[in-house]
mmCIF file of C-alpha atoms in Angstrom:
data_model
loop_
_atom_site.group_PDB
_atom_site.id
_atom_site.type_symbol
_atom_site.label_atom_id
_atom_site.label_comp_id
_atom_site.label_asym_id
_atom_site.label_seq_id
_atom_site.Cartn_x
_atom_site.Cartn_y
_atom_site.Cartn_z
ATOM 1 C CA MET A 424 65.890 182.333 176.831
ATOM 2 C CA CYS A 425 63.408 184.669 178.272
ATOM 3 C CA ALA A 426 60.689 183.273 176.525
ATOM 4 C CA LEU A 427 61.176 180.142 178.905
ATOM 5 C CA ALA A 428 60.742 182.490 181.527
ATOM 6 C CA LEU A 429 57.232 183.601 180.581
ATOM 7 C CA VAL A 430 54.830 183.516 183.610
ATOM 8 C CA LEU A 431 51.342 184.669 183.359
ATOM 9 C CA ALA A 432 48.680 185.051 185.724
ATOM 10 C CA VAL A 433 46.806 187.765 187.940
ATOM 11 C CA GLY A 434 46.333 190.652 190.808
ATOM 12 C CA ALA A 435 44.718 193.963 192.214
ATOM 13 C CA ALA A 436 43.752 195.514 195.608
ATOM 14 C CA CYS A 437 40.461 195.493 197.323
ATOM 15 C CA SER A 438 38.476 198.414 198.335
ATOM 16 C CA GLY A 439 38.997 198.065 202.205
ATOM 17 C CA HIS A 440 35.243 197.877 203.155
ATOM 18 C CA PRO A 441 34.471 196.547 206.546
ATOM 19 C CA PRO A 442 33.932 192.868 206.609
ATOM 20 C CA LYS A 443 30.638 191.531 207.424
ATOM 21 C CA PRO A 444 30.324 188.830 210.237
ATOM 22 C CA ALA A 445 31.102 185.357 208.858
ATOM 23 C CA LYS A 446 27.819 183.753 210.383
ATOM 24 C CA ASN A 447 25.941 185.491 207.977
ATOM 25 C CA LEU A 448 27.647 184.198 205.173
ATOM 26 C CA PRO A 449 27.627 180.870 202.962
ATOM 27 C CA ASP A 450 29.468 177.854 204.027
ATOM 28 C CA GLY A 451 33.113 178.119 202.477
ATOM 29 C CA ALA A 452 33.496 174.657 201.331
ATOM 30 C CA GLY A 453 30.127 174.953 199.381
ATOM 31 C CA LEU A 454 31.159 178.419 198.106
ATOM 32 C CA VAL A 455 34.517 177.265 196.734
ATOM 33 C CA SER A 456 32.862 174.376 195.181
ATOM 34 C CA SER A 457 30.305 176.660 193.398
ATOM 35 C CA ALA A 458 33.280 178.839 192.283
ATOM 36 C CA ALA A 459 35.078 175.853 190.668
ATOM 37 C CA ARG A 460 31.939 175.127 188.378
ATOM 38 C CA GLU A 461 31.352 178.451 187.435
ATOM 39 C CA MET A 462 34.937 178.952 186.542
ATOM 40 C CA GLY A 463 35.011 175.999 184.544
ATOM 41 C CA GLY A 464 32.379 177.449 182.238
ATOM 42 C CA VAL A 465 34.189 180.753 181.643
ATOM 43 C CA LYS A 466 35.306 181.424 177.911
ATOM 44 C CA THR A 467 37.438 184.542 178.072
ATOM 45 C CA ALA A 468 38.973 186.665 181.117
ATOM 46 C CA ARG A 469 41.477 189.189 182.001
ATOM 47 C CA PHE A 470 44.032 188.492 184.493
ATOM 48 C CA VAL A 471 46.703 190.664 186.163
ATOM 49 C CA ILE A 472 49.489 189.609 188.694
ATOM 50 C CA THR A 473 51.259 191.452 191.148
ATOM 51 C CA THR A 474 53.799 190.151 193.787
ATOM 52 C CA GLU A 475 55.479 191.632 196.663
ATOM 53 C CA GLY A 476 58.827 190.244 198.441
ATOM 54 C CA THR A 477 60.913 187.875 196.867
ATOM 55 C CA VAL A 478 59.378 185.483 194.393
ATOM 56 C CA ASP A 479 62.346 184.213 192.567
ATOM 57 C CA ARG A 480 60.695 180.765 191.766
ATOM 58 C CA LEU A 481 58.304 182.787 189.474
ATOM 59 C CA GLY A 482 60.634 184.581 187.500
ATOM 60 C CA LEU A 483 58.426 187.569 186.999
ATOM 61 C CA THR A 484 57.086 190.451 188.978
ATOM 62 C CA GLY A 485 54.078 191.357 187.383
ATOM 63 C CA ALA A 486 51.578 190.836 184.015
ATOM 64 C CA ASP A 487 48.384 192.044 182.335
ATOM 65 C CA ALA A 488 46.811 190.088 179.595
ATOM 66 C CA VAL A 489 43.420 188.570 178.414
ATOM 67 C CA VAL A 490 43.231 184.553 177.765
ATOM 68 C CA THR A 491 40.734 182.499 176.121
ATOM 69 C CA ARG A 492 39.466 179.004 177.339
ATOM 70 C CA ASP A 493 41.138 177.788 174.156
ATOM 71 C CA GLY A 494 44.710 178.754 175.349
ATOM 72 C CA ASP A 495 45.131 182.094 173.187
ATOM 73 C CA ALA A 496 46.439 185.002 175.202
ATOM 74 C CA LYS A 497 47.765 188.296 174.764
ATOM 75 C CA GLY A 498 49.205 190.856 176.967
ATOM 76 C CA THR A 499 52.774 192.060 178.870
ATOM 77 C CA ALA A 500 54.957 190.348 181.354
ATOM 78 C CA THR A 501 57.630 192.046 183.586
ATOM 79 C CA LEU A 502 60.108 189.504 184.313
ATOM 80 C CA ASP A 503 62.824 189.606 186.984
ATOM 81 C CA GLN A 504 66.241 188.861 185.060
ATOM 82 C CA ALA A 505 69.141 189.096 187.504
ATOM 83 C CA GLY A 506 67.703 191.686 189.463
ATOM 84 C CA ALA A 507 66.723 193.913 186.360
ATOM 85 C CA ALA A 508 63.011 194.268 185.182
ATOM 86 C CA SER A 509 62.500 193.406 181.519
ATOM 87 C CA GLU A 510 58.886 193.903 179.823
ATOM 88 C CA LEU A 511 58.003 191.521 177.538
ATOM 89 C CA THR A 512 54.910 191.796 175.041
ATOM 90 C CA PHE A 513 53.632 188.765 174.147
ATOM 91 C CA VAL A 514 50.936 186.817 171.874
ATOM 92 C CA VAL A 515 49.875 183.240 172.126
ATOM 93 C CA VAL A 516 47.944 181.757 169.035
ATOM 94 C CA GLY A 517 47.263 178.075 168.876
ATOM 95 C CA ASP A 518 50.673 176.403 169.527
ATOM 96 C CA THR A 519 52.811 179.094 168.977
ATOM 97 C CA LEU A 520 54.354 182.036 171.369
ATOM 98 C CA HIS A 521 55.089 185.425 169.956
ATOM 99 C CA ILE A 522 57.383 187.583 172.104
ATOM 100 C CA LYS A 523 58.681 191.077 171.917
ATOM 101 C CA GLY A 524 61.334 192.551 174.112
ATOM 102 C CA PRO A 525 62.399 196.157 174.927
ATOM 103 C CA THR A 526 64.241 196.218 171.797
ATOM 104 C CA GLY A 527 64.071 194.277 168.490
ATOM 105 C CA GLY A 528 60.956 192.743 166.934
ATOM 106 C CA TRP A 529 58.871 189.724 167.509
ATOM 107 C CA GLN A 530 60.222 186.321 167.978
ATOM 108 C CA GLN A 531 58.049 183.295 167.391
ATOM 109 C CA VAL A 532 58.782 179.851 169.459
ATOM 110 C CA PRO A 533 56.839 176.651 169.742
ATOM 111 C CA LEU A 534 54.651 176.728 173.033
ATOM 112 C CA SER A 535 55.622 173.565 173.642
ATOM 113 C CA MET A 536 59.218 175.138 174.619
ATOM 114 C CA ALA A 537 57.491 177.483 177.236
ATOM 115 C CA ALA A 538 55.225 174.972 178.591
ATOM 116 C CA SER A 539 57.635 173.576 181.181
ATOM 117 C CA VAL A 540 57.415 176.762 182.766
ATOM 118 C CA TYR A 541 54.130 178.003 181.889
ATOM 119 C CA ASP A 542 51.364 176.717 179.607
ATOM 120 C CA PRO A 543 48.896 179.682 179.214
ATOM 121 C CA SER A 544 46.277 177.333 177.900
ATOM 122 C CA ALA A 545 45.866 176.127 181.618
ATOM 123 C CA ILE A 546 44.446 179.225 182.870
ATOM 124 C CA LEU A 547 40.573 178.736 181.860
ATOM 125 C CA ASP A 548 41.066 174.767 181.114
ATOM 126 C CA PRO A 549 38.270 173.592 183.527
ATOM 127 C CA ASP A 550 40.603 170.376 184.227
ATOM 128 C CA ARG A 551 43.907 172.045 184.937
ATOM 129 C CA GLY A 552 43.277 175.934 185.463
ATOM 130 C CA VAL A 553 41.831 177.922 188.035
ATOM 131 C CA ALA A 554 38.757 175.752 188.171
ATOM 132 C CA LYS A 555 41.082 172.806 189.385
ATOM 133 C CA VAL A 556 42.809 174.854 191.897
ATOM 134 C CA LEU A 557 39.063 175.789 193.244
ATOM 135 C CA ALA A 558 38.059 172.204 192.878
ATOM 136 C CA THR A 559 40.957 170.856 195.021
ATOM 137 C CA ALA A 560 41.061 173.267 197.643
ATOM 138 C CA SER A 561 40.364 172.159 201.255
ATOM 139 C CA ASP A 562 39.630 173.574 204.706
ATOM 140 C CA ALA A 563 37.820 176.436 203.222
ATOM 141 C CA SER A 564 36.053 179.032 205.616
ATOM 142 C CA THR A 565 34.201 182.279 205.129
ATOM 143 C CA GLN A 566 35.993 185.277 206.479
ATOM 144 C CA GLY A 567 33.712 188.332 205.611
ATOM 145 C CA THR A 568 32.854 190.473 202.557
ATOM 146 C CA GLU A 569 34.695 192.929 200.544
ATOM 147 C CA THR A 570 34.497 194.649 197.303
ATOM 148 C CA VAL A 571 36.797 193.823 194.564
ATOM 149 C CA ASP A 572 37.246 196.188 191.557
ATOM 150 C CA GLY A 573 33.610 197.312 192.126
ATOM 151 C CA ALA A 574 31.999 193.754 192.653
ATOM 152 C CA ALA A 575 31.046 192.313 195.965
ATOM 153 C CA ALA A 576 32.922 189.303 197.116
ATOM 154 C CA ILE A 577 33.015 186.921 199.800
ATOM 155 C CA LYS A 578 36.150 186.074 201.193
ATOM 156 C CA VAL A 579 37.232 182.879 202.068
ATOM 157 C CA ARG A 580 40.447 181.218 203.450
ATOM 158 C CA ALA A 581 41.533 177.973 202.201
ATOM 159 C CA THR A 582 44.515 175.643 201.495
ATOM 160 C CA LEU A 583 45.660 175.360 197.803
ATOM 161 C CA ASP A 584 46.780 171.986 196.610
ATOM 162 C CA SER A 585 50.347 172.470 195.278
ATOM 163 C CA LYS A 586 49.974 170.547 191.944
ATOM 164 C CA ALA A 587 46.724 171.995 191.055
ATOM 165 C CA LEU A 588 48.221 175.683 191.705
ATOM 166 C CA ALA A 589 51.566 175.038 189.926
ATOM 167 C CA ALA A 590 49.889 174.512 186.712
ATOM 168 C CA VAL A 591 48.651 178.275 186.966
ATOM 169 C CA VAL A 592 51.521 179.663 188.930
ATOM 170 C CA PRO A 593 54.698 177.771 188.107
ATOM 171 C CA GLY A 594 57.310 177.151 191.077
ATOM 172 C CA ILE A 595 54.899 176.062 193.778
ATOM 173 C CA ASP A 596 56.034 172.746 195.228
ATOM 174 C CA GLN A 597 54.184 172.601 198.579
ATOM 175 C CA ASN A 598 50.327 173.395 199.642
ATOM 176 C CA VAL A 599 49.762 177.124 200.411
ATOM 177 C CA VAL A 600 47.167 178.902 202.856
ATOM 178 C CA GLY A 601 45.363 181.540 200.477
ATOM 179 C CA THR A 602 42.629 183.980 200.338
ATOM 180 C CA LEU A 603 40.043 183.919 197.660
ATOM 181 C CA TRP A 604 37.381 186.670 197.179
ATOM 182 C CA ILE A 605 34.395 185.007 195.216
ATOM 183 C CA GLY A 606 31.441 187.155 193.720
ATOM 184 C CA ALA A 607 28.568 186.974 195.870
ATOM 185 C CA ASP A 608 26.170 187.275 192.882
ATOM 186 C CA ARG A 609 28.024 185.212 190.510
ATOM 187 C CA PRO A 610 30.356 182.844 192.179
ATOM 188 C CA LEU A 611 33.444 183.756 190.020
ATOM 189 C CA LEU A 612 36.865 183.974 191.440
ATOM 190 C CA HIS A 613 37.677 187.877 191.594
ATOM 191 C CA ARG A 614 40.841 187.628 193.280
ATOM 192 C CA ALA A 615 43.273 185.129 195.195
ATOM 193 C CA SER A 616 46.387 185.973 197.209
ATOM 194 C CA PHE A 617 48.918 183.373 198.725
ATOM 195 C CA THR A 618 52.301 183.459 200.195
ATOM 196 C CA VAL A 619 55.385 181.809 198.072
ATOM 197 C CA PRO A 620 57.861 180.585 200.112
ATOM 198 C CA GLY A 621 61.423 181.414 199.270
ATOM 199 C CA ASP A 622 64.905 182.933 200.503
ATOM 200 C CA GLY A 623 64.488 185.989 202.280
ATOM 201 C CA GLY A 624 60.895 185.098 204.043
ATOM 202 C CA GLY A 625 59.381 184.618 200.406
ATOM 203 C CA GLY A 626 56.613 186.925 198.996
ATOM 204 C CA THR A 627 52.976 187.397 198.141
ATOM 205 C CA VAL A 628 51.379 186.700 194.895
ATOM 206 C CA THR A 629 48.055 188.214 194.058
ATOM 207 C CA VAL A 630 46.029 187.258 190.964
ATOM 208 C CA THR A 631 42.706 189.179 189.752
ATOM 209 C CA LEU A 632 40.768 187.963 187.218
ATOM 210 C CA SER A 633 38.150 190.296 185.652
ATOM 211 C CA GLU A 634 36.297 190.926 182.312
ATOM 212 C CA PHE A 635 34.579 187.462 182.114
ATOM 213 C CA ASP A 636 33.608 186.374 179.091
ATOM 214 C CA ALA A 637 33.987 189.670 177.516
ATOM 215 C CA PRO A 638 34.629 189.635 173.414
ATOM 216 C CA VAL A 639 38.317 188.732 172.757
ATOM 217 C CA THR A 640 39.989 188.932 169.332
ATOM 218 C CA ILE A 641 43.574 187.589 169.318
ATOM 219 C CA SER A 642 45.790 187.083 166.384
ATOM 220 C CA ALA A 643 49.495 186.650 165.497
ATOM 221 C CA PRO A 644 51.406 190.036 165.094
#
């Protein structure tokens, strides 16, 4: 069922400003820890995911949605079904997932049926979402500064724990080295990028978060 292949998460490109010397920047471990605390308090956000290369484990090639800390969400996801792209529109309200494919009307399934593949309520959950990924990251080191969607950010390289990351991006079964872009003014995670191992050399997943704490209204279709 395509509903069980639904995976949400986020990505976008950075502007290409020359990096500043890392010696002038905060300690990586402390910055990531601050970001974990800050993300734990976020109530709503927009997330976009983009992929490059072979990411068969994810089952999608892109997504764009808004999500609340309570787990409600709405947006679109482009799934890879036997090499063919299929875009779904989805709405999550409470314990129910509503999906609509390229043809036909809305279908309704219990969120628990999709949770084994992806649980959207995890994204902003401070105990198992993005905040958890940051809290369990290790070997963090600052690399420079860049701008992400107009926001000044500090670029950090870190090892991401597989168990924490799998709750946000299903299909991850080993620790990965990723790059994090954390806000310079407010330590929010604006972007994360990492490589997913797999056949054909694997691929890269890029997740971007924005519109933090913006008003969001999500209702069942």
